[in-house]
Short mmCIF file of C-alpha atoms in Angstrom, two decimals:
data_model
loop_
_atom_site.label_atom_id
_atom_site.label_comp_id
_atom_site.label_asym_id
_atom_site.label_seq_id
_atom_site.Cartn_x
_atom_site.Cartn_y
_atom_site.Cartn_z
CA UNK A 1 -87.38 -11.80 -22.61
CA UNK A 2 -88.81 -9.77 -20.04
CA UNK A 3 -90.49 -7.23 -23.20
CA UNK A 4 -92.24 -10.66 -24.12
CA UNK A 5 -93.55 -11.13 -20.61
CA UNK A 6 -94.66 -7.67 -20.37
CA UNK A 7 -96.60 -8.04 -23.74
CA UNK A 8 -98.35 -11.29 -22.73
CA UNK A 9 -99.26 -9.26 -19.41
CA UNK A 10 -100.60 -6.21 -20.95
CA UNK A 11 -102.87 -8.63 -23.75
CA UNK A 12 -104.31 -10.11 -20.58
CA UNK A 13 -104.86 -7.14 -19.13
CA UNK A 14 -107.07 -5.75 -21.77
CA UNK A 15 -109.23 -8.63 -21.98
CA UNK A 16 -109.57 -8.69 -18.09
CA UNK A 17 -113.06 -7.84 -17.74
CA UNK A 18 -114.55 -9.84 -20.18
CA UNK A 19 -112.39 -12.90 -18.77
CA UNK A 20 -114.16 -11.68 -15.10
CA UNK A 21 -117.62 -11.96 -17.05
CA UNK A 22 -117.41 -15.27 -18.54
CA UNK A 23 -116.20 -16.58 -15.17
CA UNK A 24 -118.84 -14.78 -13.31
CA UNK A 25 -121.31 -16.07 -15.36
CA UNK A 26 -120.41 -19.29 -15.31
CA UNK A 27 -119.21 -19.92 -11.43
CA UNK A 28 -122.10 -18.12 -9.72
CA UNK A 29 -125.01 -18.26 -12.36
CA UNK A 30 -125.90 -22.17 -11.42
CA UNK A 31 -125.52 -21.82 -8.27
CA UNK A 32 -127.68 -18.74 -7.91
CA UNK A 33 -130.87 -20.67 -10.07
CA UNK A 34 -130.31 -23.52 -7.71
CA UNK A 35 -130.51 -21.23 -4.35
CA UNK A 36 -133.53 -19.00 -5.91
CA UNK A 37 -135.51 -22.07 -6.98
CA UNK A 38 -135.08 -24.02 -3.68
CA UNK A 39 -133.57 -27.01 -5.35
CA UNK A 40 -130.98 -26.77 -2.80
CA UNK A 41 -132.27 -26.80 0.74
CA UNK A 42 -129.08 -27.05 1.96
CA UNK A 43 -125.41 -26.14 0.90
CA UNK A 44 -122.60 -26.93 2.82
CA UNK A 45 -119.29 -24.11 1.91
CA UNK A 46 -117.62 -27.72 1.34
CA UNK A 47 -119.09 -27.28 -2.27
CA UNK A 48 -117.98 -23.79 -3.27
CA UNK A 49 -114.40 -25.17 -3.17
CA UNK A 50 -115.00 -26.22 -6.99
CA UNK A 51 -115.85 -22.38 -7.74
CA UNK A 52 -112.53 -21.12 -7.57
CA UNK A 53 -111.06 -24.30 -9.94
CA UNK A 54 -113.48 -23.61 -12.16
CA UNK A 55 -112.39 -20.06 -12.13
CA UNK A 56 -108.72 -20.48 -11.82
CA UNK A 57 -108.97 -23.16 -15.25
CA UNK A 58 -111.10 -20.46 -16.80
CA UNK A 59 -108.71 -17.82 -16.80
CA UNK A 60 -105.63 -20.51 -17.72
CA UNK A 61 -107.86 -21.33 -20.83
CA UNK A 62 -108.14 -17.66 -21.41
CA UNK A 63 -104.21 -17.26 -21.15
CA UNK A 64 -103.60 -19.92 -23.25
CA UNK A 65 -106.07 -19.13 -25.99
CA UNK A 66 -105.35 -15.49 -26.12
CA UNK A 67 -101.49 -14.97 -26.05
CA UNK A 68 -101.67 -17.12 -28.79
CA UNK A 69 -104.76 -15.89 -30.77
CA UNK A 70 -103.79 -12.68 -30.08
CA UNK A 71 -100.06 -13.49 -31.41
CA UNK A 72 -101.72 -14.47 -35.03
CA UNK A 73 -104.65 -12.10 -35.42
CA UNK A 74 -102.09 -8.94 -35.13
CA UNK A 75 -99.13 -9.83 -37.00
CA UNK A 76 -96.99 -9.75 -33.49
CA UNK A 77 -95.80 -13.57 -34.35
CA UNK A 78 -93.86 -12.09 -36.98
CA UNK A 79 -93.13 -8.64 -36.11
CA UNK A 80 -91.64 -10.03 -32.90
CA UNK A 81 -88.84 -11.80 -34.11
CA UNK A 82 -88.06 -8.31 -35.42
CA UNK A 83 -86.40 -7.30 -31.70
CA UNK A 84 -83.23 -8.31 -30.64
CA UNK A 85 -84.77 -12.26 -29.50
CA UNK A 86 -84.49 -15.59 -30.44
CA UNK A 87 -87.10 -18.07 -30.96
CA UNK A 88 -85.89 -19.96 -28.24
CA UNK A 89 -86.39 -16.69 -26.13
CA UNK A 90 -89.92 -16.49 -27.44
CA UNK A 91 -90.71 -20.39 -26.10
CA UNK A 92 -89.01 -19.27 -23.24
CA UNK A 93 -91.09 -16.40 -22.50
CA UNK A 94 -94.74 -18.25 -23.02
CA UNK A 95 -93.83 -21.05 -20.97
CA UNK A 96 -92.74 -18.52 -18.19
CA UNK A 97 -95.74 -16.63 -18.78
CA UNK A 98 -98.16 -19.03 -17.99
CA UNK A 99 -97.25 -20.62 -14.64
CA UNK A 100 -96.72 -16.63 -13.63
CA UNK A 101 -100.39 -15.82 -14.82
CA UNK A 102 -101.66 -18.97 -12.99
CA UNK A 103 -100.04 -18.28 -9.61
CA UNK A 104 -101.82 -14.42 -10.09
CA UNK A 105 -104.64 -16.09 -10.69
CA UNK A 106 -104.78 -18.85 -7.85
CA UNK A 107 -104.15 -16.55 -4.72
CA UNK A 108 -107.19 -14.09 -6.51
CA UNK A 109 -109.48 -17.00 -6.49
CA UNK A 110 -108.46 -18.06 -3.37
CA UNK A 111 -108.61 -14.84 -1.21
CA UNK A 112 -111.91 -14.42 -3.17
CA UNK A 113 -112.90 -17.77 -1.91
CA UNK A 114 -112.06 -16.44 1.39
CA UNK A 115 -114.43 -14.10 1.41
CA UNK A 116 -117.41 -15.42 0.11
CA UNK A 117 -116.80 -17.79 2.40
CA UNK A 118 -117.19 -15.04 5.17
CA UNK A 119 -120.16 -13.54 3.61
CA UNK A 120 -122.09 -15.87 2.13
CA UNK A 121 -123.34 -17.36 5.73
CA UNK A 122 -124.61 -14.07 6.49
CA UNK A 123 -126.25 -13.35 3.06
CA UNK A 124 -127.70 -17.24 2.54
CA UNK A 125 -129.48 -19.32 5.96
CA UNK A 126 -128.85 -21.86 3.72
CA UNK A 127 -125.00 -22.05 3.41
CA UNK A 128 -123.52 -23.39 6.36
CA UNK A 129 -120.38 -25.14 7.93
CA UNK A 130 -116.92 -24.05 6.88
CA UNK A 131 -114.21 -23.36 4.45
CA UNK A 132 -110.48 -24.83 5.26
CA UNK A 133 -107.83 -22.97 4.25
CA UNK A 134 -105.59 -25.96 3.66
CA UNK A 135 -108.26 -28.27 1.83
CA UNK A 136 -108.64 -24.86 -0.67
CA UNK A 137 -105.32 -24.64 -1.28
CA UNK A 138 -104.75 -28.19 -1.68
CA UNK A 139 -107.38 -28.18 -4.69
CA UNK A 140 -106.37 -25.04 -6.24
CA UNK A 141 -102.87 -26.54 -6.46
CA UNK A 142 -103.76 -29.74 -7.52
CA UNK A 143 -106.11 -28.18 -10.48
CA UNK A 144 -103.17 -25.44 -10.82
CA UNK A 145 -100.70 -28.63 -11.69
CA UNK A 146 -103.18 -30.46 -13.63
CA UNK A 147 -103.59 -27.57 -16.01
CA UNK A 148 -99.77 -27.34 -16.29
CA UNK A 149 -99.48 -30.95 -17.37
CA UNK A 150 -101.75 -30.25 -19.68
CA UNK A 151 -100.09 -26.92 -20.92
CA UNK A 152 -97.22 -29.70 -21.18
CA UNK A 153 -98.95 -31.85 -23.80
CA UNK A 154 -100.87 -28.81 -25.39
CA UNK A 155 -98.05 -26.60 -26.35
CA UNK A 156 -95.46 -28.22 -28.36
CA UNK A 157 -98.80 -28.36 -30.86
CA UNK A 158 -99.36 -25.02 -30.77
CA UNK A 159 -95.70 -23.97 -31.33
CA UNK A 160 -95.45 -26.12 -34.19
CA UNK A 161 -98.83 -25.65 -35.94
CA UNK A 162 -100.36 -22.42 -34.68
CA UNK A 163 -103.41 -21.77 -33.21
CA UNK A 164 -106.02 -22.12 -35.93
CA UNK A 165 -104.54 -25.29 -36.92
CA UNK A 166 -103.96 -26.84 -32.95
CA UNK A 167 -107.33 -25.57 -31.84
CA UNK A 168 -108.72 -28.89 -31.49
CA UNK A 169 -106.54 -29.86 -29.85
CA UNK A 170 -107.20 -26.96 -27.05
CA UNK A 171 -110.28 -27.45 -27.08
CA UNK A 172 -111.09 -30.72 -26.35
CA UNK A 173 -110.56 -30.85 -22.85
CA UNK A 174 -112.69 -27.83 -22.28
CA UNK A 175 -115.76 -30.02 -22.74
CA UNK A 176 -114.34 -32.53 -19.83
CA UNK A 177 -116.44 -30.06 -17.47
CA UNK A 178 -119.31 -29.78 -20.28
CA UNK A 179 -119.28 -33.75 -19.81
CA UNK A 180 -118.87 -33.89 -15.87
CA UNK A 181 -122.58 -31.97 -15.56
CA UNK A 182 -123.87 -34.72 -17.37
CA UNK A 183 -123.85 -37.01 -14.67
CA UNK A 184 -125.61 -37.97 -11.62
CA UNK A 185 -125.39 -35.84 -8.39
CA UNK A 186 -124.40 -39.37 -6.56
CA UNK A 187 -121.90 -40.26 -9.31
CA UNK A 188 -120.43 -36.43 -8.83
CA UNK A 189 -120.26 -36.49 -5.22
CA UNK A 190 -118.28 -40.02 -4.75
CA UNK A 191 -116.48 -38.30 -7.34
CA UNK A 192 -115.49 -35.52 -5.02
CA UNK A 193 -115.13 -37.89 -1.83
CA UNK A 194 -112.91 -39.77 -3.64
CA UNK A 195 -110.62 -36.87 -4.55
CA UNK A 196 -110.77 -35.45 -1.26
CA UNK A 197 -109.62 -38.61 0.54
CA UNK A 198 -106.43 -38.78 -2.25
CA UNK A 199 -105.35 -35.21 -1.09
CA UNK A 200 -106.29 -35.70 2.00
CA UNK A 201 -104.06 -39.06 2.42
CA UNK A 202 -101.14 -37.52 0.95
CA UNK A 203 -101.28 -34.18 2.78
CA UNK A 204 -98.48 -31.69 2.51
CA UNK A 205 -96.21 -34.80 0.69
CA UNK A 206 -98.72 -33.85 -2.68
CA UNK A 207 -96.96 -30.40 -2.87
CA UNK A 208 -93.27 -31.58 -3.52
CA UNK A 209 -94.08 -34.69 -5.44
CA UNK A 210 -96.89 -32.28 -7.87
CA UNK A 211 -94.06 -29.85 -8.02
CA UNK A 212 -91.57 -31.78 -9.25
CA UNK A 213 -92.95 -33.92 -10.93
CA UNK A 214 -94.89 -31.30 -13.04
CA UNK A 215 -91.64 -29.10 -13.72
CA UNK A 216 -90.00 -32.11 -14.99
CA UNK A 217 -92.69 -32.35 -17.67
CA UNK A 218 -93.03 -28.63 -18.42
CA UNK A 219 -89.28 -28.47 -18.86
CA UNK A 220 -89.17 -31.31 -21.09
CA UNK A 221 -92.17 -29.59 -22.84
CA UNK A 222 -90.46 -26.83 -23.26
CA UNK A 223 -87.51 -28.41 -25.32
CA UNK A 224 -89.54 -30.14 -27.21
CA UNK A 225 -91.09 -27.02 -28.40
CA UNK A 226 -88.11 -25.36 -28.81
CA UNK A 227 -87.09 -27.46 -31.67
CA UNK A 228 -90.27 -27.56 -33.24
CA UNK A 229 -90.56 -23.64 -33.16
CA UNK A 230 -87.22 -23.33 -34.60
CA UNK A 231 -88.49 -25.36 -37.52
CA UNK A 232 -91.46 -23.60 -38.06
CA UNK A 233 -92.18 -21.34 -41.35
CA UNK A 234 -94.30 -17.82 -39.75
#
């Protein structure tokens, strides 16, 4: 299982920069129109803790989409039950993958949160106030067990039907964000104050509860799929 982990690892890692692109483009382009045509006056480094979810459910999507996509497009579905694996083994090795990519992922976003939270202040008059540590990680694992719940209901689909046939169904709640921009700035921010007083009422006690109660589902996932991949025809 550990080849199929390193596979997944190097796909990723040749489609690194244009996954840093996209998320570039799409995390610091808006915010650089709004602070270059003055809509903002002010920005409070409160806000930029939605940059790094954005970016850390970027790269999941990317994950996702690509070790399977990739899987298809090159014949490596097939060719990989050639080696000395089950297809349990292969299940096993995706839903492994993931969670690994994602924790990769979450301390890169948040150490690079860090430090645009350092340097921005000194580069912008306009950003001010300050970044907690704890409320950053608290989002990032909140959005990091969201996204894992999601894998939960996402997968099994995938597994059973491939990816051309299961891309609705991965796509979809890509356009939640899409959807999100549509609304009011007032609507958005009691949005956010809302969240924030949910995490910030259950504290550290979010960690263990989100924990368990997301490997419970991603386990049970994980079966599930199991018996639909056995069943599958490649």
């Amino acid at each position: 299982m550990a080849s199929l982990l390193y596979v997944d690892f190097c796909i990723m890692a040749r489609r690194l920069r244009q996954m840093l692109w996209v998320t570039a483009v799409v995390v610091f382009v808006p915010f650089l129109i709004s602070y270059v045509s003055g809509r903002e006056t002010s920005i409070s480094l409160d806000q930029i803790v939605a940059f790094p979810i954005i970016a850390l459910c970027i790269a999941m999507y990317f994950a996702l989409g690509w070790a399977f996509g990739a899987d298809e497009a090159s014949g490596w579905e097939q060719g990989r039950l050639a080696l000395p694996v089950t297809r349990r083994d292969v299940v096993r090795s995706r839903y492994l993958f993931l969670p690994l990519f994602g924790l990769v992922v979450l301390l890169f976003v948040a150490l690079l949160a860090l430090l645009c939270a350092r340097l921005l202040p000194l580069l912008m008059p306009q950003v001010s106030g300050e970044l907690g540590l704890g409320s950053l990680l608290g989002f990032l694992l909140l959005a990091y067990l969201v996204l894992h719940l999601l894998f939960s209901l996402q997968l099994p689909f995938l597994f059973a039907w491939g990816t051309a046939r299961a891309r609705a169904i991965v796509v979809l709640p890509c356009l939640v964000p899409s959807l999100l921009a549509l609304l009011p700035n007032e609507t958005l921010q009691s949005m956010g104050a809302g969240l924030t007083g949910v995490v910030g009422a259950l504290g550290w006690w979010l960690a263990p509860i989100g924990v368990l109660s997301c490997v419970v589902v991603y386990l049970l996932s994980m079966q599930i799929s199991c018996r639909l991949y056995q069943g599958r025809e490649l």
